[in-house]
mmCIF file of C-alpha atoms (C1' of nucleotides) in Angstrom:
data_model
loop_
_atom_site.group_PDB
_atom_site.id
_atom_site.type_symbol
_atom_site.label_atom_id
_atom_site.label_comp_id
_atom_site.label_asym_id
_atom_site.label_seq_id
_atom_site.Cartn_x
_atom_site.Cartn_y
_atom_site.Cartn_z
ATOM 1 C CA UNK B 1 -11.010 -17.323 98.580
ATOM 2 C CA UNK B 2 -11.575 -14.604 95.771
ATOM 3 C CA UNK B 3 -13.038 -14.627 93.348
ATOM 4 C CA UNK B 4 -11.697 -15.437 89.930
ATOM 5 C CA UNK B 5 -14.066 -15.095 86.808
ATOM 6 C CA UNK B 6 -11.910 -15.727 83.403
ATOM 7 C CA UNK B 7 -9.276 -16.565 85.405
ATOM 8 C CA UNK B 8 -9.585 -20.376 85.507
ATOM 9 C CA UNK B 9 -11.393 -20.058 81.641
ATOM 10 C CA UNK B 10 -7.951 -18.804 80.839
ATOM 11 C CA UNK B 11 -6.244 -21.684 82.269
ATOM 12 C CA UNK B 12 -8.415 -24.091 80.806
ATOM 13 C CA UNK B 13 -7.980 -22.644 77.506
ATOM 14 C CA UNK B 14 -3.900 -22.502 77.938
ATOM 15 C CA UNK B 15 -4.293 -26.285 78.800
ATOM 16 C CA UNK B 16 -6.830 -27.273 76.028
ATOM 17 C CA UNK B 17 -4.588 -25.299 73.002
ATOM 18 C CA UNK B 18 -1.420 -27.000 74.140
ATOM 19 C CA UNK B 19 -3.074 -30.937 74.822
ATOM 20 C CA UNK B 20 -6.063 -30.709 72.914
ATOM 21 C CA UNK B 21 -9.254 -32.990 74.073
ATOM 22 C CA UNK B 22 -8.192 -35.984 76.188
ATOM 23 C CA UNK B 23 -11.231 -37.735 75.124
ATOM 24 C CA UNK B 24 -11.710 -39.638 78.809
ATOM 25 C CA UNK B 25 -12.854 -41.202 80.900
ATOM 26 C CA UNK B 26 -10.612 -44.162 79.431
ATOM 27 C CA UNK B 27 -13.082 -46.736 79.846
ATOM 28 C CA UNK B 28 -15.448 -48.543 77.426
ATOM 29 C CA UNK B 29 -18.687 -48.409 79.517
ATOM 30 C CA UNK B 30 -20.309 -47.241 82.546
ATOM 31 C CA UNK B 31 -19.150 -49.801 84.531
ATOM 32 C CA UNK B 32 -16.087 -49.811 83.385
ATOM 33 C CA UNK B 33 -15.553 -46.583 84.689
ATOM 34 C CA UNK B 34 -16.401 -47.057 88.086
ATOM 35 C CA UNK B 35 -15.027 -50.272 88.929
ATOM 36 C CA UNK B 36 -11.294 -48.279 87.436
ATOM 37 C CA UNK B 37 -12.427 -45.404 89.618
ATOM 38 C CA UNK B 38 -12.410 -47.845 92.459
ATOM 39 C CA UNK B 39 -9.201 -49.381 91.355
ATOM 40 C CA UNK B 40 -7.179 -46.235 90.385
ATOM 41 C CA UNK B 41 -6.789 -44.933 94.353
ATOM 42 C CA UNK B 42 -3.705 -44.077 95.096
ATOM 43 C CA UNK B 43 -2.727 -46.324 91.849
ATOM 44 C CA UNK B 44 -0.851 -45.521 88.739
ATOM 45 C CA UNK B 45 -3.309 -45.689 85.786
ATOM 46 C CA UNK B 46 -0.928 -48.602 84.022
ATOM 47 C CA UNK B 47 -1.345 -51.151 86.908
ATOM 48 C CA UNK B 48 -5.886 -50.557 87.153
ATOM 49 C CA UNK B 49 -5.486 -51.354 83.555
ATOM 50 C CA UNK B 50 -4.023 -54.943 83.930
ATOM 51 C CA UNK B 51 -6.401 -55.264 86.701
ATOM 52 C CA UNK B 52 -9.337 -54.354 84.099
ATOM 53 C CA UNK B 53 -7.720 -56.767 81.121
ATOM 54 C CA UNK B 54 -7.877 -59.528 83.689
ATOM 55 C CA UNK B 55 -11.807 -58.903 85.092
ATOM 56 C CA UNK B 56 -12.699 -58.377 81.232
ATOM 57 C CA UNK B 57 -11.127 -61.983 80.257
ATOM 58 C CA UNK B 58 -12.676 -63.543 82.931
ATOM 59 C CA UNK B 59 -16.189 -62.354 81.684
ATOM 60 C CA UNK B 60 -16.809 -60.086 85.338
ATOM 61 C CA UNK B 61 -17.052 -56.509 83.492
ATOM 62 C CA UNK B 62 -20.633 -57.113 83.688
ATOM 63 C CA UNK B 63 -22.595 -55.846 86.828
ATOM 64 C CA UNK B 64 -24.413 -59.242 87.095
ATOM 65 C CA UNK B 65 -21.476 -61.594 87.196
ATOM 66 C CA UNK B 66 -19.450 -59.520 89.196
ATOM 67 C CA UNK B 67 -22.155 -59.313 91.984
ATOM 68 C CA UNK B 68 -22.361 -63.156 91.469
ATOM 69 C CA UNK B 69 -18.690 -63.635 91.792
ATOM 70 C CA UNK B 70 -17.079 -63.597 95.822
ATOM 71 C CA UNK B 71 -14.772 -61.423 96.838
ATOM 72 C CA UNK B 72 -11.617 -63.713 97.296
ATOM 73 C CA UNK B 73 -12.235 -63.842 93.642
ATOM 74 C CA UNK B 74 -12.506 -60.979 92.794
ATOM 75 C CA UNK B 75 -9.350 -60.138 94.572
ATOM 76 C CA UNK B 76 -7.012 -62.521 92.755
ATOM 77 C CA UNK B 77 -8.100 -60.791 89.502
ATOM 78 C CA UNK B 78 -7.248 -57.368 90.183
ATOM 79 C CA UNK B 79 -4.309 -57.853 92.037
ATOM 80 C CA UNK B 80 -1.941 -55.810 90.039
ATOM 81 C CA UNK B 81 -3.844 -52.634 91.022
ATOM 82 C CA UNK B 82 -2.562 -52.968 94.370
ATOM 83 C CA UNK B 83 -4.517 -52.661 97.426
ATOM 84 C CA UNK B 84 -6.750 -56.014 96.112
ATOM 85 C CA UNK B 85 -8.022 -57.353 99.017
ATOM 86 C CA UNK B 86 -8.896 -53.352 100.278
ATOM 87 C CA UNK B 87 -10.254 -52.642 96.699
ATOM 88 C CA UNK B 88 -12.250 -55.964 96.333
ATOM 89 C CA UNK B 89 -14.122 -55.242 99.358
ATOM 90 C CA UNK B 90 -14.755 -51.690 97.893
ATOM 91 C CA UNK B 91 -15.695 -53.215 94.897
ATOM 92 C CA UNK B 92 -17.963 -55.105 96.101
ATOM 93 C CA UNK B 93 -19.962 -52.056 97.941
ATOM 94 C CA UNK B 94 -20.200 -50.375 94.945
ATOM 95 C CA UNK B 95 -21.197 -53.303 93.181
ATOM 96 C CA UNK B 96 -23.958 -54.239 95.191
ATOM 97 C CA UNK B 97 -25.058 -51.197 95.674
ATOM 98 C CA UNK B 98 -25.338 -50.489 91.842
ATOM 99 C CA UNK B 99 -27.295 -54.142 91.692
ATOM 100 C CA UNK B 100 -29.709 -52.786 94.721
ATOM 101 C CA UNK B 101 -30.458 -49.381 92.888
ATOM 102 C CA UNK B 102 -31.525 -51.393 89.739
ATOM 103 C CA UNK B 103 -28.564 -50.734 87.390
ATOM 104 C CA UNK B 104 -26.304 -48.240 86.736
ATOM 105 C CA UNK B 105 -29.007 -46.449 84.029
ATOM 106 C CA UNK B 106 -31.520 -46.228 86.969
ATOM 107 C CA UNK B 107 -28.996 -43.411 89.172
ATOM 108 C CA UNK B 108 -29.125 -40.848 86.568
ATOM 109 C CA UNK B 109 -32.604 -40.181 87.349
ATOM 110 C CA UNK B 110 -31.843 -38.940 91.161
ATOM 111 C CA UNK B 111 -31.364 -35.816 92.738
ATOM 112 C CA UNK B 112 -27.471 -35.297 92.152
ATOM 113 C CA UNK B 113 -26.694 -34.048 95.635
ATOM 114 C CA UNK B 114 -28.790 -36.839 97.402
ATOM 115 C CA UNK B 115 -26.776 -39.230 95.071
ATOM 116 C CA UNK B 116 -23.696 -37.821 96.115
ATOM 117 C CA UNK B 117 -24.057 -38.093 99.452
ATOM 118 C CA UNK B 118 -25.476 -41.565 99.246
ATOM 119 C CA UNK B 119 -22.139 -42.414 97.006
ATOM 120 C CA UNK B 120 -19.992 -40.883 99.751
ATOM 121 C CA UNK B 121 -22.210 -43.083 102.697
ATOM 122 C CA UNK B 122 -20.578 -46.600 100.645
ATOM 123 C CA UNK B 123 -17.268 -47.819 102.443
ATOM 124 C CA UNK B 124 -14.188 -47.159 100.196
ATOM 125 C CA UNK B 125 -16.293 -44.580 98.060
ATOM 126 C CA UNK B 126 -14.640 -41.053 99.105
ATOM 127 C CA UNK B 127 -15.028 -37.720 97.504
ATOM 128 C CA UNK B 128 -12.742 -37.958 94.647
ATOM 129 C CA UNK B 129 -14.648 -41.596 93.980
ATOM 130 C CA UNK B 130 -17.638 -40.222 93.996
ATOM 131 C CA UNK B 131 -16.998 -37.314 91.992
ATOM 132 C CA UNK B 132 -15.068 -39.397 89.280
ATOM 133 C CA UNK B 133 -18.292 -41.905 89.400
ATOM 134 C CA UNK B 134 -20.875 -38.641 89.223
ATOM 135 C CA UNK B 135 -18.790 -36.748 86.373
ATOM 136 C CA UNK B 136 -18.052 -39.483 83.955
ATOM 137 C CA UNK B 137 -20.282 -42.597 84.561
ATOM 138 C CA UNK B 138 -23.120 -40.634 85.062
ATOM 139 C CA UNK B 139 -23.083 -37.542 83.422
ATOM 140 C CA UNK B 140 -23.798 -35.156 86.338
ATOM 141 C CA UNK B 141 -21.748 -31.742 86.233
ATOM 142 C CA UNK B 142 -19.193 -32.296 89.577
ATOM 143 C CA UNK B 143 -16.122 -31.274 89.740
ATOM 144 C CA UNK B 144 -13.037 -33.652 90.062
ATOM 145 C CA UNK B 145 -10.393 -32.810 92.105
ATOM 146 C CA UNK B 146 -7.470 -35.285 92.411
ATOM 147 C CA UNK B 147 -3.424 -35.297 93.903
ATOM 148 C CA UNK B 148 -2.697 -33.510 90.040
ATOM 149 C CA UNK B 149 -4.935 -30.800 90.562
ATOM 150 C CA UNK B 150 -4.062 -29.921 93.912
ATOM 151 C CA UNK B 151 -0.317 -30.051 93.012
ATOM 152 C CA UNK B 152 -1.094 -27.925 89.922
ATOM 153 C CA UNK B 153 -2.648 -25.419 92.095
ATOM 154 C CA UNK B 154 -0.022 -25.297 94.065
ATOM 155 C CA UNK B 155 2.896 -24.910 91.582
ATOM 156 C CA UNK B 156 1.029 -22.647 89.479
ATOM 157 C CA UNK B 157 0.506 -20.435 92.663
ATOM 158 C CA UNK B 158 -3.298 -20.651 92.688
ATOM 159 C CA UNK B 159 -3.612 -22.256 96.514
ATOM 160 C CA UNK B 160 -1.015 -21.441 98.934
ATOM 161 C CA UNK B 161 -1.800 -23.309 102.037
ATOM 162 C CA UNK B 162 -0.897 -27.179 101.974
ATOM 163 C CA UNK B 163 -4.279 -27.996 103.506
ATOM 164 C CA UNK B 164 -6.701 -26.384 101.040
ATOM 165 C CA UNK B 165 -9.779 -29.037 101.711
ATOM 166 C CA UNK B 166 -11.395 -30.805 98.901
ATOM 167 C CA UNK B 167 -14.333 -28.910 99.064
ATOM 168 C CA UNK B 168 -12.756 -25.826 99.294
ATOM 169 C CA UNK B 169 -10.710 -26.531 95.741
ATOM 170 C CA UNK B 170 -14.021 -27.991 94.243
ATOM 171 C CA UNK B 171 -16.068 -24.640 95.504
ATOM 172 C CA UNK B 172 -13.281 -22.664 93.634
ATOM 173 C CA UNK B 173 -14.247 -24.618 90.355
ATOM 174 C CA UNK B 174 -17.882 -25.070 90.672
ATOM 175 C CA UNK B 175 -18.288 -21.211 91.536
ATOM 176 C CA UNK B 176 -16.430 -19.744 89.071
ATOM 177 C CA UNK B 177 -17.193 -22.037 86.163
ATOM 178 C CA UNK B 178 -20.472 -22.600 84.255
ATOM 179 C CA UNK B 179 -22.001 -25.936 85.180
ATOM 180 C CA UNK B 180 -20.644 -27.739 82.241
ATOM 181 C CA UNK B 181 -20.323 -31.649 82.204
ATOM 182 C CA UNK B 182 -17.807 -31.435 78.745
ATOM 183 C CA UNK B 183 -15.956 -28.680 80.651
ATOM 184 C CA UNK B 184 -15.452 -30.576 83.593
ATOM 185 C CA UNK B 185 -14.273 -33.539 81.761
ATOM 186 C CA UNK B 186 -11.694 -32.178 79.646
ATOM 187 C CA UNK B 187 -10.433 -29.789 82.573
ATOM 188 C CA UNK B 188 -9.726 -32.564 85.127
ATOM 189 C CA UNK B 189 -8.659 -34.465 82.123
ATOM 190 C CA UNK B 190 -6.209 -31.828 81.270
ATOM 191 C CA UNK B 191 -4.931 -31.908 84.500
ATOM 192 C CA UNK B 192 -4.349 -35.456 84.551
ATOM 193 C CA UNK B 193 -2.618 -34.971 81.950
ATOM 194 C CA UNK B 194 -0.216 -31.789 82.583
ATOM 195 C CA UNK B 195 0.043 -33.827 86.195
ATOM 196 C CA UNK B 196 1.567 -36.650 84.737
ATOM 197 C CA UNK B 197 3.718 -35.149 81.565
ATOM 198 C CA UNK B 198 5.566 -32.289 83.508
ATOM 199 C CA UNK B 199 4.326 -31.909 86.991
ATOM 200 C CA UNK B 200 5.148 -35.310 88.568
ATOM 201 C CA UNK B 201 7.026 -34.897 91.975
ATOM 202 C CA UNK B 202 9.870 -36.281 90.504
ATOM 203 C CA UNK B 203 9.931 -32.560 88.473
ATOM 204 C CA UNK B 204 9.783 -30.091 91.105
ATOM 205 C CA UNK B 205 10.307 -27.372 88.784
ATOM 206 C CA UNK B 206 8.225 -26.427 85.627
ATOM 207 C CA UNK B 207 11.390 -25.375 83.716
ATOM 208 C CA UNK B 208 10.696 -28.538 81.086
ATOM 209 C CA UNK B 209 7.287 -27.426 80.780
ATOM 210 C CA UNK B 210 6.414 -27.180 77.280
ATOM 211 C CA UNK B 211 3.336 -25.328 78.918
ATOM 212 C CA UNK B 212 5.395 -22.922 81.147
ATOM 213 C CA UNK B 213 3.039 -20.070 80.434
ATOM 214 C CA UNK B 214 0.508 -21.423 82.643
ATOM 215 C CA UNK B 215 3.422 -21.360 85.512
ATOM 216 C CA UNK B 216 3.913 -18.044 84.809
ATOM 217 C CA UNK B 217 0.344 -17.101 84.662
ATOM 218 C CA UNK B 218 -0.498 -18.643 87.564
ATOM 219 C CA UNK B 219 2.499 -17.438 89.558
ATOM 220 C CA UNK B 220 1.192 -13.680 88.807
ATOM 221 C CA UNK B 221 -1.448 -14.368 91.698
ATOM 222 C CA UNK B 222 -2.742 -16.110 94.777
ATOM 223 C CA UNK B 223 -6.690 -17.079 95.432
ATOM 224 C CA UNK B 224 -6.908 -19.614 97.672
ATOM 225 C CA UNK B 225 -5.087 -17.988 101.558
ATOM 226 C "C1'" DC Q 1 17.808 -49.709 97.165
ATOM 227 C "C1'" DT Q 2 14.100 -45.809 97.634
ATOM 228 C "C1'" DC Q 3 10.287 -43.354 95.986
ATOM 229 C "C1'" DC Q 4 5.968 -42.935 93.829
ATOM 230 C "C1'" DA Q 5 1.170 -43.670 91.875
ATOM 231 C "C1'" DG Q 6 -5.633 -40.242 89.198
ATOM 232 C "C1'" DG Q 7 -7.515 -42.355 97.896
ATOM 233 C "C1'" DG Q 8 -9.954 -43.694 101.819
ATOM 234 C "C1'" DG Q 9 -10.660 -45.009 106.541
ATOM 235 C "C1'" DG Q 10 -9.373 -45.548 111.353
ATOM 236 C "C1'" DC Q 11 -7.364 -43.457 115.187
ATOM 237 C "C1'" DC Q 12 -5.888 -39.883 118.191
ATOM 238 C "C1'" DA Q 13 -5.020 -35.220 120.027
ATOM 239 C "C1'" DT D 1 -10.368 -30.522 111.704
ATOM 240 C "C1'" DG D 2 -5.646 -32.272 111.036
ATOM 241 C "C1'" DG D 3 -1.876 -35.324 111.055
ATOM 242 C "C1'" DC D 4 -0.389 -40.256 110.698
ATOM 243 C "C1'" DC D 5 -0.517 -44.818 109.461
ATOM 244 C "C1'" DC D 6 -2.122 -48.698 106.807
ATOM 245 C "C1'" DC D 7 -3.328 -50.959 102.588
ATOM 246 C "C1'" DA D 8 0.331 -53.471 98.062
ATOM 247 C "C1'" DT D 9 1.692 -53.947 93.232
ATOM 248 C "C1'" DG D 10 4.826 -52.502 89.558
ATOM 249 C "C1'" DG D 11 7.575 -48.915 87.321
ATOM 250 C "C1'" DA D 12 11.263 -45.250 87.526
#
DNA sequence: CTCCAGGGGGCCA
DNA sequence: TGGCCCCATGGA
């Protein structure tokens, strides 16, 4: 992997002048934000939201009553986020483990790597999870890298291999990027939201990209063998 | 009808 | 490690 100073500042300022600030994570509180975290795997954002509309009217966006309410329960709420009996259990493991720590509030004080890796040790809590959790519940400067970026990557000519791992596409961010918590919001934001405007699978192509400079900018050159 | 969506874990070579 | 399969609803 080379190096590539200004290079991704350039891309993030192509991205930022054409969408502007995406203002996320789209959640209310803290909570919030992790339990969609949860919910959004592998999920289209529209179906965690009904999920969300139904645990708020039932009162359970709260840490206490949902670590008071069983699982079965839990389940039949967030149904329309797919996965629900999978993502219930997950829920729950976050969930209690949030209640054990003493609170969502009480994380921020730890050591950010021993938090990650204690994140990554919960069943159903994987690197993109954790990251998501880390980045926007908690305010830690991580890197999120989702299926949008690593498609981006791709198209734009950035990674060439299929199998570029996480790590290796978070390294590539982290090392050539100041450690900026705003910055890392708005770029995986940005992403998100190139991802789902004009690089969906269903548009192989980037010939409706309003943003096609970025596909030619990107195609100029190769970092990641 | 088929394909896809802001993953993660288990299993096997 | 790396590839596959499973989990499941709702929209395109």
């Amino acid at each position: 992997m080379k190096r590539m100073k200004g290079t991704l500042e350039k891309l993030f300022d192509l991205l930022y002048s054409h969408f502007g600030p995406q203002h996320w994570w789209p959640g209310e509180t803290e909570l919030e934000i992790i339990v969609g975290a949860v919910l959004t795997q592998n999920t289209s954002w529209k179906n965690v939201e009904k999920a969300i509309e139904n645990l708020k009217r039932a009162g359970k966006m709260d840490l206490n009553a949902l670590h008071l309410t069983n699982e079965s329960e839990v389940a039949k709420l967030i149904r329309p986020s797919g996965f629900f009996k999978l993502k219930a259990s997950r829920l729950k493991n976050i969930v209690d483990f949030l209640f054990r720590a003493g609170g969502i509030e009480a994380l921020k004080e730890k050591d950010l790597h021993e938090l990650r890796e204690t994140l990554l040790r919960i069943r159903g809590i994987g690197p993109e999870t954790a990251d998501s959790i880390l980045l926007y519940a908690l305010g830690k400067p991580v890197f999120v890298v989702d299926a949008y970026t690593r498609r981006i990557l791709k198209r734009i000519g950035l990674i060439q291999r299929e199998n570029v791992s996480y790590d290796e596409i978070q390294q590539l961010f982290m090392k050539n990027l100041p450690q900026d918590v705003q910055l890392y919001n708005e770029y995986h934001a940005l992403f998100v939201k190139l991802g789902k405007t004009y690089c969906t699978k269903r548009t192989p192509n980037c010939n409706s990209c309003p943003a096609l400079s970025i596909c030619k900018y990107g195609k100029e050159m190769a970092y990641v063998r």
